[in-house]
Coordinates of C-alpha atoms and ligand atoms in Angstrom, one line a residue:
X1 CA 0.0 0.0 0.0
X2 CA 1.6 3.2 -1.3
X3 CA 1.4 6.0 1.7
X4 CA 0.4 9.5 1.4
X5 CA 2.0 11.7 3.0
X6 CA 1.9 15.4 2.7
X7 CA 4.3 18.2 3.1
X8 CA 4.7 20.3 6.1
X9 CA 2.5 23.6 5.5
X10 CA -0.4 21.0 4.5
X11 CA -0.2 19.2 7.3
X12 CA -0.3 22.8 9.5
X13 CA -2.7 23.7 7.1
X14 CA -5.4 20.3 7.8
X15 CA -4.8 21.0 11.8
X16 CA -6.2 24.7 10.8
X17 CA -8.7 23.1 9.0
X18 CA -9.6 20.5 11.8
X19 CA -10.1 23.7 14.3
X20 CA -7.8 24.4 16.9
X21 CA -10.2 26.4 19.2
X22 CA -10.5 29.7 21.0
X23 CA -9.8 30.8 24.6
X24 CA -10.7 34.2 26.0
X25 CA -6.8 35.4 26.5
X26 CA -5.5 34.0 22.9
X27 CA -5.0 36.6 20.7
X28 CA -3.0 35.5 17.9
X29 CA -2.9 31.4 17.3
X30 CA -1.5 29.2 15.0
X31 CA 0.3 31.4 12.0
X32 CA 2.9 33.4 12.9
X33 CA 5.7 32.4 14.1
X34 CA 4.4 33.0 17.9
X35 CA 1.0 32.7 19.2
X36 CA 0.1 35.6 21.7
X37 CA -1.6 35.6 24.9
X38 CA -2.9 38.2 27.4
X39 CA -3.3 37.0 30.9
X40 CA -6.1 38.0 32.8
X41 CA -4.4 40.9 35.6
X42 CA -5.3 38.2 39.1
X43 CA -4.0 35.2 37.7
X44 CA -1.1 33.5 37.6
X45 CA -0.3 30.7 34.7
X46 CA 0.7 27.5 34.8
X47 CA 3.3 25.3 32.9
X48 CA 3.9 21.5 31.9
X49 CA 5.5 19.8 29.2
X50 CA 5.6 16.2 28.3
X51 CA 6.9 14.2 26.3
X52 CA 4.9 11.1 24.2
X53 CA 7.4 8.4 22.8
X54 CA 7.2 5.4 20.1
X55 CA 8.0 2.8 22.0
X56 CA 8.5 4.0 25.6
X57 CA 4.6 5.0 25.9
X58 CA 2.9 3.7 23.3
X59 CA 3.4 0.9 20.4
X60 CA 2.3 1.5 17.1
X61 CA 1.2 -1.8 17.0
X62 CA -1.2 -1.5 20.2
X63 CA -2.2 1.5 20.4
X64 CA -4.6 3.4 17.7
X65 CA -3.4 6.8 16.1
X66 CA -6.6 8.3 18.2
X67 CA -5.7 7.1 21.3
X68 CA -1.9 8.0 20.8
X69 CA -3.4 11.8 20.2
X70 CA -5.5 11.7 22.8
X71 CA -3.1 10.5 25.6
X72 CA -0.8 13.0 24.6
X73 CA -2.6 15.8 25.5
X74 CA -4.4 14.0 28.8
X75 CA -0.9 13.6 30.0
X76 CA -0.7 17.7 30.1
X77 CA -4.2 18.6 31.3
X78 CA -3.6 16.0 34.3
X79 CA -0.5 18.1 35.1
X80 CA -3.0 21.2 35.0
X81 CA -5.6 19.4 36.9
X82 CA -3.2 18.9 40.0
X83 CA -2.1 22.4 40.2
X84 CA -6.0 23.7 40.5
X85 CA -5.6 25.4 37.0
X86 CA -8.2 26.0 34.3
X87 CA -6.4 25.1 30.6
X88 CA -5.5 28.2 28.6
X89 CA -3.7 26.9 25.4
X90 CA -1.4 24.2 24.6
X91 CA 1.2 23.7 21.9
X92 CA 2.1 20.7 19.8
X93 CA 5.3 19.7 18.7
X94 CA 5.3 16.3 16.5
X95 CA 8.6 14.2 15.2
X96 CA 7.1 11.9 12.4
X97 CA 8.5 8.8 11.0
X98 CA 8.1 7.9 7.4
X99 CA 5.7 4.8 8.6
X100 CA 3.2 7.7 9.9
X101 CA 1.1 8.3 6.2
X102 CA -1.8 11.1 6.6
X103 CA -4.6 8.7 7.7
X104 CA -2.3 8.2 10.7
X105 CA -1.3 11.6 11.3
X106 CA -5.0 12.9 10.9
X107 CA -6.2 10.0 13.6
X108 CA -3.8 11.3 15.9
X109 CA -5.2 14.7 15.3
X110 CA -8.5 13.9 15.5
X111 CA -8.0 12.0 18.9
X112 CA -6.2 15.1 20.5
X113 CA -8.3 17.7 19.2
X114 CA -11.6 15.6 20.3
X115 CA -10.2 15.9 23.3
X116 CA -8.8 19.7 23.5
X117 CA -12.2 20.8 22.8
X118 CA -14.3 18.7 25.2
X119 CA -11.4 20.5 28.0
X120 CA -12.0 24.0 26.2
X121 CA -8.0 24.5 25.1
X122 CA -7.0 25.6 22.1
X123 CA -3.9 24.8 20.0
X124 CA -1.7 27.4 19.8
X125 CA 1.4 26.5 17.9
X126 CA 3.7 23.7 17.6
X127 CA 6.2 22.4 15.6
X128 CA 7.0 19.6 12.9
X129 CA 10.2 17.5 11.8
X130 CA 10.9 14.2 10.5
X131 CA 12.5 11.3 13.0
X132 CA 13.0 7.7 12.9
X133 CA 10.4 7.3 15.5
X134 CA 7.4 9.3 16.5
X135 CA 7.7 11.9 19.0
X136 CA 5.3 14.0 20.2
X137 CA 5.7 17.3 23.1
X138 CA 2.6 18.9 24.2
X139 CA 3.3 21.7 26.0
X140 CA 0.5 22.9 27.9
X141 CA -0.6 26.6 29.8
X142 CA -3.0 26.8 32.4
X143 CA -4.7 29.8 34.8
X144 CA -5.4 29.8 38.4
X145 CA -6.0 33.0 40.7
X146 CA -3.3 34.9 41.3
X147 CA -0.9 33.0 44.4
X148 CA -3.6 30.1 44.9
X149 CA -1.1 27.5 42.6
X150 CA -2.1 24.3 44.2
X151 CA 1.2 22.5 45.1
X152 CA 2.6 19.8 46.0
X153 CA 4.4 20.8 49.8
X154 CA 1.5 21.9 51.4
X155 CA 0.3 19.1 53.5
X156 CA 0.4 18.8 57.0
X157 CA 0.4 16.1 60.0
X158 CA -3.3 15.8 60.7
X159 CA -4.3 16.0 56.7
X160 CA -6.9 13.6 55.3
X161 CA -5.5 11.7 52.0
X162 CA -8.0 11.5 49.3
X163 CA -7.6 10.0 46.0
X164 CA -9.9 10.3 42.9
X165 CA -11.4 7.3 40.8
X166 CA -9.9 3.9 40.9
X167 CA -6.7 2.7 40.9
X168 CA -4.5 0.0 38.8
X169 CA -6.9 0.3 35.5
X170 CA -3.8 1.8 33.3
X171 CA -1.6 -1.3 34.4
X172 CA -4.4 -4.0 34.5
X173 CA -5.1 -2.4 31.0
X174 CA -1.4 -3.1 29.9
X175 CA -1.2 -6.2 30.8
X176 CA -4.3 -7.9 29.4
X177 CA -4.9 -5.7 26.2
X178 CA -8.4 -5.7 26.3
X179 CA -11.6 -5.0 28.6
X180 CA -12.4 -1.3 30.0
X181 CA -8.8 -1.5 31.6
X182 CA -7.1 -1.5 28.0
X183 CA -9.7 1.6 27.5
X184 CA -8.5 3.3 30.7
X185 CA -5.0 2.5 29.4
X186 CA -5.5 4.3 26.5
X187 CA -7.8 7.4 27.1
X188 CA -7.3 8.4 30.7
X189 CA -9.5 11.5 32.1
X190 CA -7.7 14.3 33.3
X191 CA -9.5 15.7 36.4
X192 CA -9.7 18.9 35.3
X193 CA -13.1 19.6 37.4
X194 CA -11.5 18.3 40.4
X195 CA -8.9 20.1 40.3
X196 CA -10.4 23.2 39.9
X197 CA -12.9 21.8 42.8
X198 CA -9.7 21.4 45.3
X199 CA -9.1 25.0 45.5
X200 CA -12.5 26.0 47.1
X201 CA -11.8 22.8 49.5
X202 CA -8.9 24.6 50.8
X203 CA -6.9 21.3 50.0
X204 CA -3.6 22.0 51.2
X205 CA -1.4 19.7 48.1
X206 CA -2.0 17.9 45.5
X207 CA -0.5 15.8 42.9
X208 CA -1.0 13.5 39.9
X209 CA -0.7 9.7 39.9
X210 CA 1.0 9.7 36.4
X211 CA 4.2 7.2 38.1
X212 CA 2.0 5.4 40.2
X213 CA 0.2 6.2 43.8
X214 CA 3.4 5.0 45.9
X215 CA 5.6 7.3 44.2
X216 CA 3.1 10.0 43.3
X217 CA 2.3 10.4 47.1
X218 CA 5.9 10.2 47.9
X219 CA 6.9 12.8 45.8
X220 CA 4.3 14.8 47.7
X221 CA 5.5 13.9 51.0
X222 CA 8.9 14.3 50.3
X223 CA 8.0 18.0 49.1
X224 CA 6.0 18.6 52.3
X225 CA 8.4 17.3 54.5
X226 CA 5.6 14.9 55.9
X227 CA 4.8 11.3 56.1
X228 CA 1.6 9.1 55.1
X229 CA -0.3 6.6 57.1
X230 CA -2.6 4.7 54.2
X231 CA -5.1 2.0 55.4
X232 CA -6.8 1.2 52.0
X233 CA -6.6 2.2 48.0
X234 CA -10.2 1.6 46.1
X235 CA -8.9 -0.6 43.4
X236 CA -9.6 -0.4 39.6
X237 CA -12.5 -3.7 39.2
X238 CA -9.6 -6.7 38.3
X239 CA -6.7 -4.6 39.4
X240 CA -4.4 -5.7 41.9
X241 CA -2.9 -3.9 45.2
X242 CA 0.7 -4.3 43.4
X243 CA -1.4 -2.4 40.2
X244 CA -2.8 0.5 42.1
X245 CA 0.1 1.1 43.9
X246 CA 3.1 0.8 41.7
X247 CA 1.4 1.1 38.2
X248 CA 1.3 4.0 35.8
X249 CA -0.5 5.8 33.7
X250 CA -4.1 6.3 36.0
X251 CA -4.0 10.0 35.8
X252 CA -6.2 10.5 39.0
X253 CA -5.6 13.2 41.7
X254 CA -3.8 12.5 44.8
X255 CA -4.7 15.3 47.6
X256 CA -4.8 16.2 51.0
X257 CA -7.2 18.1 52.7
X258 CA -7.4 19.8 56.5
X259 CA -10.7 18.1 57.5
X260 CA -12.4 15.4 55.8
X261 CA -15.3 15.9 52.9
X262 CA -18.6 15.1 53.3
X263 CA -19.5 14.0 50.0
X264 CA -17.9 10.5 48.4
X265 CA -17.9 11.6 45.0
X266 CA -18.2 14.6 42.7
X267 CA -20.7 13.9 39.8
X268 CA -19.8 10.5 39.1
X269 CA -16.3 10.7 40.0
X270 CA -15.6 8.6 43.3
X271 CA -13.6 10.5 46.0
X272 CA -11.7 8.1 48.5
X273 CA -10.0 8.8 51.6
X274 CA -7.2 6.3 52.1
X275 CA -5.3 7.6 55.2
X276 CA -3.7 10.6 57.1
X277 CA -0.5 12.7 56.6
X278 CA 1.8 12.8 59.8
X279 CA 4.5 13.7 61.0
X280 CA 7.8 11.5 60.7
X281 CA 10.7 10.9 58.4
X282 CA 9.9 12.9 55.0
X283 CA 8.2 10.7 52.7
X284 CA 8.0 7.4 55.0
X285 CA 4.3 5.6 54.0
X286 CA 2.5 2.6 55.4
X287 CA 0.0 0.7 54.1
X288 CA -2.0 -1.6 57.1
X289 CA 0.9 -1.0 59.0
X290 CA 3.6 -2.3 56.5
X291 CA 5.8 0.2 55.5
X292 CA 5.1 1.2 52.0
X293 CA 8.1 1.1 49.5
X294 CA 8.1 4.3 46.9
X295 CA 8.5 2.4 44.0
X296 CA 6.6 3.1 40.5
X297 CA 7.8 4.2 36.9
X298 CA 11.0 5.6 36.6
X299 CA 12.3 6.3 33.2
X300 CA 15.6 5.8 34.5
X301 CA 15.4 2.9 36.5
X302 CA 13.2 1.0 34.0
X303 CA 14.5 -0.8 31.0
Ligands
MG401 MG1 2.3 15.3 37.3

Protein backbone atom coordinates (compact mmCIF):
# COMPACT_ATOMS: atom_id res chain seq x y z
CA UNK A 1 0.00 0.00 0.00
CA UNK A 2 1.61 3.15 -1.28
CA UNK A 3 1.44 6.04 1.70
CA UNK A 4 0.36 9.47 1.45
CA UNK A 5 2.01 11.72 3.05
CA UNK A 6 1.85 15.39 2.68
CA UNK A 7 4.34 18.21 3.13
CA UNK A 8 4.67 20.32 6.13
CA UNK A 9 2.54 23.57 5.47
CA UNK A 10 -0.43 20.98 4.55
CA UNK A 11 -0.24 19.18 7.29
CA UNK A 12 -0.29 22.77 9.52
CA UNK A 13 -2.70 23.74 7.10
CA UNK A 14 -5.38 20.33 7.78
CA UNK A 15 -4.76 21.03 11.78
CA UNK A 16 -6.17 24.66 10.79
CA UNK A 17 -8.68 23.12 9.04
CA UNK A 18 -9.55 20.54 11.76
CA UNK A 19 -10.14 23.73 14.31
CA UNK A 20 -7.77 24.38 16.89
CA UNK A 21 -10.15 26.38 19.19
CA UNK A 22 -10.49 29.72 21.03
CA UNK A 23 -9.82 30.78 24.55
CA UNK A 24 -10.69 34.18 26.01
CA UNK A 25 -6.79 35.44 26.52
CA UNK A 26 -5.47 34.00 22.93
CA UNK A 27 -5.03 36.56 20.68
CA UNK A 28 -2.97 35.50 17.95
CA UNK A 29 -2.90 31.40 17.32
CA UNK A 30 -1.46 29.18 15.01
CA UNK A 31 0.28 31.37 11.96
CA UNK A 32 2.90 33.43 12.87
CA UNK A 33 5.72 32.45 14.10
CA UNK A 34 4.40 33.00 17.91
CA UNK A 35 1.01 32.72 19.17
CA UNK A 36 0.08 35.63 21.71
CA UNK A 37 -1.62 35.63 24.91
CA UNK A 38 -2.88 38.22 27.44
CA UNK A 39 -3.34 37.02 30.94
CA UNK A 40 -6.11 37.97 32.83
CA UNK A 41 -4.43 40.91 35.57
CA UNK A 42 -5.34 38.18 39.12
CA UNK A 43 -3.97 35.19 37.72
CA UNK A 44 -1.07 33.52 37.59
CA UNK A 45 -0.28 30.67 34.70
CA UNK A 46 0.71 27.48 34.81
CA UNK A 47 3.26 25.34 32.92
CA UNK A 48 3.93 21.51 31.92
CA UNK A 49 5.47 19.77 29.16
CA UNK A 50 5.55 16.17 28.28
CA UNK A 51 6.87 14.21 26.33
CA UNK A 52 4.85 11.11 24.19
CA UNK A 53 7.36 8.40 22.77
CA UNK A 54 7.21 5.37 20.08
CA UNK A 55 8.00 2.80 21.95
CA UNK A 56 8.48 3.95 25.64
CA UNK A 57 4.60 4.99 25.88
CA UNK A 58 2.87 3.68 23.27
CA UNK A 59 3.42 0.90 20.35
CA UNK A 60 2.31 1.48 17.10
CA UNK A 61 1.23 -1.77 16.96
CA UNK A 62 -1.20 -1.53 20.25
CA UNK A 63 -2.24 1.52 20.41
CA UNK A 64 -4.55 3.44 17.71
CA UNK A 65 -3.42 6.83 16.11
CA UNK A 66 -6.61 8.31 18.18
CA UNK A 67 -5.70 7.07 21.29
CA UNK A 68 -1.94 7.97 20.85
CA UNK A 69 -3.36 11.78 20.24
CA UNK A 70 -5.48 11.70 22.78
CA UNK A 71 -3.12 10.48 25.56
CA UNK A 72 -0.79 13.00 24.64
CA UNK A 73 -2.60 15.78 25.47
CA UNK A 74 -4.36 14.03 28.77
CA UNK A 75 -0.91 13.64 30.02
CA UNK A 76 -0.66 17.68 30.13
CA UNK A 77 -4.24 18.59 31.30
CA UNK A 78 -3.57 16.02 34.28
CA UNK A 79 -0.46 18.12 35.12
CA UNK A 80 -2.98 21.20 35.00
CA UNK A 81 -5.56 19.38 36.94
CA UNK A 82 -3.21 18.90 40.01
CA UNK A 83 -2.12 22.40 40.21
CA UNK A 84 -5.98 23.69 40.55
CA UNK A 85 -5.62 25.36 36.95
CA UNK A 86 -8.21 26.04 34.28
CA UNK A 87 -6.37 25.07 30.58
CA UNK A 88 -5.47 28.15 28.55
CA UNK A 89 -3.71 26.90 25.40
CA UNK A 90 -1.43 24.19 24.63
CA UNK A 91 1.24 23.74 21.92
CA UNK A 92 2.14 20.65 19.80
CA UNK A 93 5.30 19.73 18.70
CA UNK A 94 5.33 16.35 16.46
CA UNK A 95 8.61 14.23 15.25
CA UNK A 96 7.09 11.88 12.37
CA UNK A 97 8.53 8.84 10.96
CA UNK A 98 8.13 7.86 7.43
CA UNK A 99 5.69 4.79 8.58
CA UNK A 100 3.20 7.69 9.85
CA UNK A 101 1.09 8.28 6.16
CA UNK A 102 -1.76 11.14 6.56
CA UNK A 103 -4.57 8.72 7.71
CA UNK A 104 -2.26 8.24 10.69
CA UNK A 105 -1.32 11.56 11.30
CA UNK A 106 -5.04 12.87 10.88
CA UNK A 107 -6.17 10.03 13.55
CA UNK A 108 -3.84 11.25 15.85
CA UNK A 109 -5.20 14.70 15.35
CA UNK A 110 -8.51 13.90 15.49
CA UNK A 111 -7.99 12.04 18.87
CA UNK A 112 -6.23 15.07 20.49
CA UNK A 113 -8.29 17.73 19.19
CA UNK A 114 -11.56 15.58 20.26
CA UNK A 115 -10.21 15.92 23.32
CA UNK A 116 -8.81 19.68 23.48
CA UNK A 117 -12.22 20.79 22.75
CA UNK A 118 -14.28 18.67 25.24
CA UNK A 119 -11.42 20.48 28.00
CA UNK A 120 -12.00 24.01 26.23
CA UNK A 121 -7.99 24.47 25.09
CA UNK A 122 -6.95 25.56 22.15
CA UNK A 123 -3.91 24.80 20.02
CA UNK A 124 -1.73 27.45 19.76
CA UNK A 125 1.40 26.49 17.90
CA UNK A 126 3.74 23.69 17.60
CA UNK A 127 6.25 22.36 15.56
CA UNK A 128 7.02 19.59 12.94
CA UNK A 129 10.17 17.46 11.84
CA UNK A 130 10.91 14.19 10.51
CA UNK A 131 12.50 11.27 13.01
CA UNK A 132 12.96 7.74 12.85
CA UNK A 133 10.36 7.27 15.50
CA UNK A 134 7.40 9.32 16.52
CA UNK A 135 7.70 11.85 18.95
CA UNK A 136 5.29 14.04 20.17
CA UNK A 137 5.71 17.25 23.12
CA UNK A 138 2.62 18.95 24.15
CA UNK A 139 3.29 21.73 26.01
CA UNK A 140 0.46 22.86 27.89
CA UNK A 141 -0.58 26.62 29.84
CA UNK A 142 -3.02 26.75 32.42
CA UNK A 143 -4.69 29.77 34.76
CA UNK A 144 -5.42 29.85 38.44
CA UNK A 145 -5.96 32.98 40.67
CA UNK A 146 -3.34 34.95 41.26
CA UNK A 147 -0.88 33.04 44.41
CA UNK A 148 -3.62 30.09 44.86
CA UNK A 149 -1.08 27.54 42.64
CA UNK A 150 -2.07 24.32 44.22
CA UNK A 151 1.16 22.47 45.07
CA UNK A 152 2.65 19.77 45.97
CA UNK A 153 4.41 20.80 49.75
CA UNK A 154 1.54 21.92 51.37
CA UNK A 155 0.26 19.10 53.48
CA UNK A 156 0.39 18.80 57.02
CA UNK A 157 0.44 16.06 60.01
CA UNK A 158 -3.25 15.76 60.71
CA UNK A 159 -4.29 15.98 56.66
CA UNK A 160 -6.93 13.63 55.26
CA UNK A 161 -5.47 11.73 52.03
CA UNK A 162 -7.96 11.51 49.31
CA UNK A 163 -7.60 9.97 46.04
CA UNK A 164 -9.90 10.27 42.91
CA UNK A 165 -11.41 7.25 40.76
CA UNK A 166 -9.90 3.89 40.91
CA UNK A 167 -6.74 2.74 40.91
CA UNK A 168 -4.52 0.04 38.81
CA UNK A 169 -6.91 0.31 35.49
CA UNK A 170 -3.84 1.76 33.29
CA UNK A 171 -1.60 -1.32 34.45
CA UNK A 172 -4.41 -4.03 34.52
CA UNK A 173 -5.12 -2.43 30.98
CA UNK A 174 -1.36 -3.07 29.89
CA UNK A 175 -1.18 -6.19 30.77
CA UNK A 176 -4.35 -7.91 29.38
CA UNK A 177 -4.88 -5.68 26.24
CA UNK A 178 -8.44 -5.72 26.32
CA UNK A 179 -11.61 -5.03 28.61
CA UNK A 180 -12.40 -1.28 30.00
CA UNK A 181 -8.76 -1.47 31.62
CA UNK A 182 -7.11 -1.50 27.96
CA UNK A 183 -9.72 1.60 27.46
CA UNK A 184 -8.47 3.33 30.66
CA UNK A 185 -4.99 2.54 29.40
CA UNK A 186 -5.46 4.25 26.45
CA UNK A 187 -7.80 7.36 27.05
CA UNK A 188 -7.29 8.43 30.75
CA UNK A 189 -9.45 11.48 32.08
CA UNK A 190 -7.67 14.35 33.26
CA UNK A 191 -9.46 15.75 36.40
CA UNK A 192 -9.67 18.92 35.33
CA UNK A 193 -13.10 19.65 37.39
CA UNK A 194 -11.54 18.26 40.42
CA UNK A 195 -8.87 20.13 40.26
CA UNK A 196 -10.45 23.20 39.89
CA UNK A 197 -12.94 21.80 42.81
CA UNK A 198 -9.69 21.44 45.28
CA UNK A 199 -9.10 25.02 45.53
CA UNK A 200 -12.46 25.95 47.08
CA UNK A 201 -11.81 22.84 49.53
CA UNK A 202 -8.87 24.59 50.76
CA UNK A 203 -6.89 21.27 49.99
CA UNK A 204 -3.56 21.96 51.20
CA UNK A 205 -1.35 19.74 48.12
CA UNK A 206 -2.02 17.92 45.50
CA UNK A 207 -0.47 15.85 42.90
CA UNK A 208 -1.01 13.53 39.89
CA UNK A 209 -0.71 9.66 39.88
CA UNK A 210 0.99 9.66 36.39
CA UNK A 211 4.15 7.23 38.06
CA UNK A 212 2.00 5.36 40.20
CA UNK A 213 0.21 6.16 43.77
CA UNK A 214 3.38 4.98 45.91
CA UNK A 215 5.60 7.33 44.22
CA UNK A 216 3.11 9.96 43.27
CA UNK A 217 2.25 10.39 47.07
CA UNK A 218 5.94 10.16 47.94
CA UNK A 219 6.93 12.80 45.76
CA UNK A 220 4.28 14.78 47.73
CA UNK A 221 5.53 13.93 50.98
CA UNK A 222 8.93 14.29 50.26
CA UNK A 223 8.05 17.95 49.10
CA UNK A 224 5.99 18.58 52.27
CA UNK A 225 8.36 17.27 54.50
CA UNK A 226 5.58 14.93 55.94
CA UNK A 227 4.79 11.26 56.11
CA UNK A 228 1.56 9.09 55.13
CA UNK A 229 -0.33 6.59 57.09
CA UNK A 230 -2.60 4.68 54.20
CA UNK A 231 -5.13 2.03 55.37
CA UNK A 232 -6.76 1.20 52.00
CA UNK A 233 -6.60 2.19 48.02
CA UNK A 234 -10.23 1.62 46.08
CA UNK A 235 -8.91 -0.61 43.40
CA UNK A 236 -9.61 -0.41 39.62
CA UNK A 237 -12.46 -3.68 39.22
CA UNK A 238 -9.57 -6.65 38.32
CA UNK A 239 -6.72 -4.59 39.42
CA UNK A 240 -4.45 -5.73 41.86
CA UNK A 241 -2.89 -3.89 45.18
CA UNK A 242 0.72 -4.34 43.40
CA UNK A 243 -1.37 -2.41 40.24
CA UNK A 244 -2.82 0.47 42.12
CA UNK A 245 0.15 1.11 43.93
CA UNK A 246 3.13 0.79 41.65
CA UNK A 247 1.39 1.05 38.16
CA UNK A 248 1.34 4.03 35.77
CA UNK A 249 -0.53 5.84 33.65
CA UNK A 250 -4.08 6.31 36.00
CA UNK A 251 -4.01 10.04 35.77
CA UNK A 252 -6.24 10.53 39.03
CA UNK A 253 -5.59 13.25 41.73
CA UNK A 254 -3.80 12.49 44.84
CA UNK A 255 -4.72 15.28 47.62
CA UNK A 256 -4.81 16.20 51.00
CA UNK A 257 -7.15 18.06 52.72
CA UNK A 258 -7.41 19.78 56.46
CA UNK A 259 -10.70 18.08 57.48
CA UNK A 260 -12.40 15.41 55.78
CA UNK A 261 -15.32 15.95 52.90
CA UNK A 262 -18.59 15.09 53.30
CA UNK A 263 -19.52 13.99 50.04
CA UNK A 264 -17.91 10.54 48.41
CA UNK A 265 -17.92 11.62 45.03
CA UNK A 266 -18.22 14.59 42.71
CA UNK A 267 -20.67 13.89 39.84
CA UNK A 268 -19.76 10.55 39.10
CA UNK A 269 -16.29 10.68 39.96
CA UNK A 270 -15.61 8.61 43.31
CA UNK A 271 -13.63 10.48 46.03
CA UNK A 272 -11.65 8.13 48.51
CA UNK A 273 -10.04 8.78 51.64
CA UNK A 274 -7.21 6.26 52.05
CA UNK A 275 -5.33 7.57 55.16
CA UNK A 276 -3.72 10.57 57.11
CA UNK A 277 -0.54 12.70 56.55
CA UNK A 278 1.78 12.82 59.78
CA UNK A 279 4.46 13.65 61.02
CA UNK A 280 7.78 11.45 60.75
CA UNK A 281 10.67 10.91 58.40
CA UNK A 282 9.85 12.89 54.98
CA UNK A 283 8.19 10.65 52.70
CA UNK A 284 8.02 7.38 55.01
CA UNK A 285 4.27 5.57 54.02
CA UNK A 286 2.55 2.60 55.35
CA UNK A 287 0.00 0.73 54.11
CA UNK A 288 -2.01 -1.56 57.10
CA UNK A 289 0.91 -1.04 58.97
CA UNK A 290 3.59 -2.26 56.52
CA UNK A 291 5.83 0.22 55.49
CA UNK A 292 5.05 1.19 52.04
CA UNK A 293 8.13 1.11 49.53
CA UNK A 294 8.11 4.25 46.91
CA UNK A 295 8.49 2.41 44.02
CA UNK A 296 6.61 3.06 40.48
CA UNK A 297 7.79 4.20 36.91
CA UNK A 298 10.97 5.62 36.61
CA UNK A 299 12.29 6.25 33.24
CA UNK A 300 15.64 5.83 34.47
CA UNK A 301 15.40 2.93 36.51
CA UNK A 302 13.21 0.95 33.96
CA UNK A 303 14.47 -0.79 30.95
MG1 LIG B 1 2.31 15.32 37.28
Amino acid sequence: MRRERSSENSVIARIVTKGTGESAGLVLGIGDDCAVFRPAEDEDLVFTTDLFLEDRHFRRTDHSAGSAGHKTLARGLSDLAAMGASPRFCLLSLALPDWADDAWIDEFLDGFLALARRAGIPLAGGDLARQERFAADIVACGGVPRGLALRRSGAQAGDWIYVSGQLGGAALGLESGTGAAWERHLRPEPRLDLGCQLRTWGATAAIDVSDGLALDLHRLCLASGVAAVLDGIPLFPGASLQQALHGGDDYELVFTLPAPLSICALGDLPLTCIGRIRNGEPGTMSLGGQALVPAGYDHFQTP
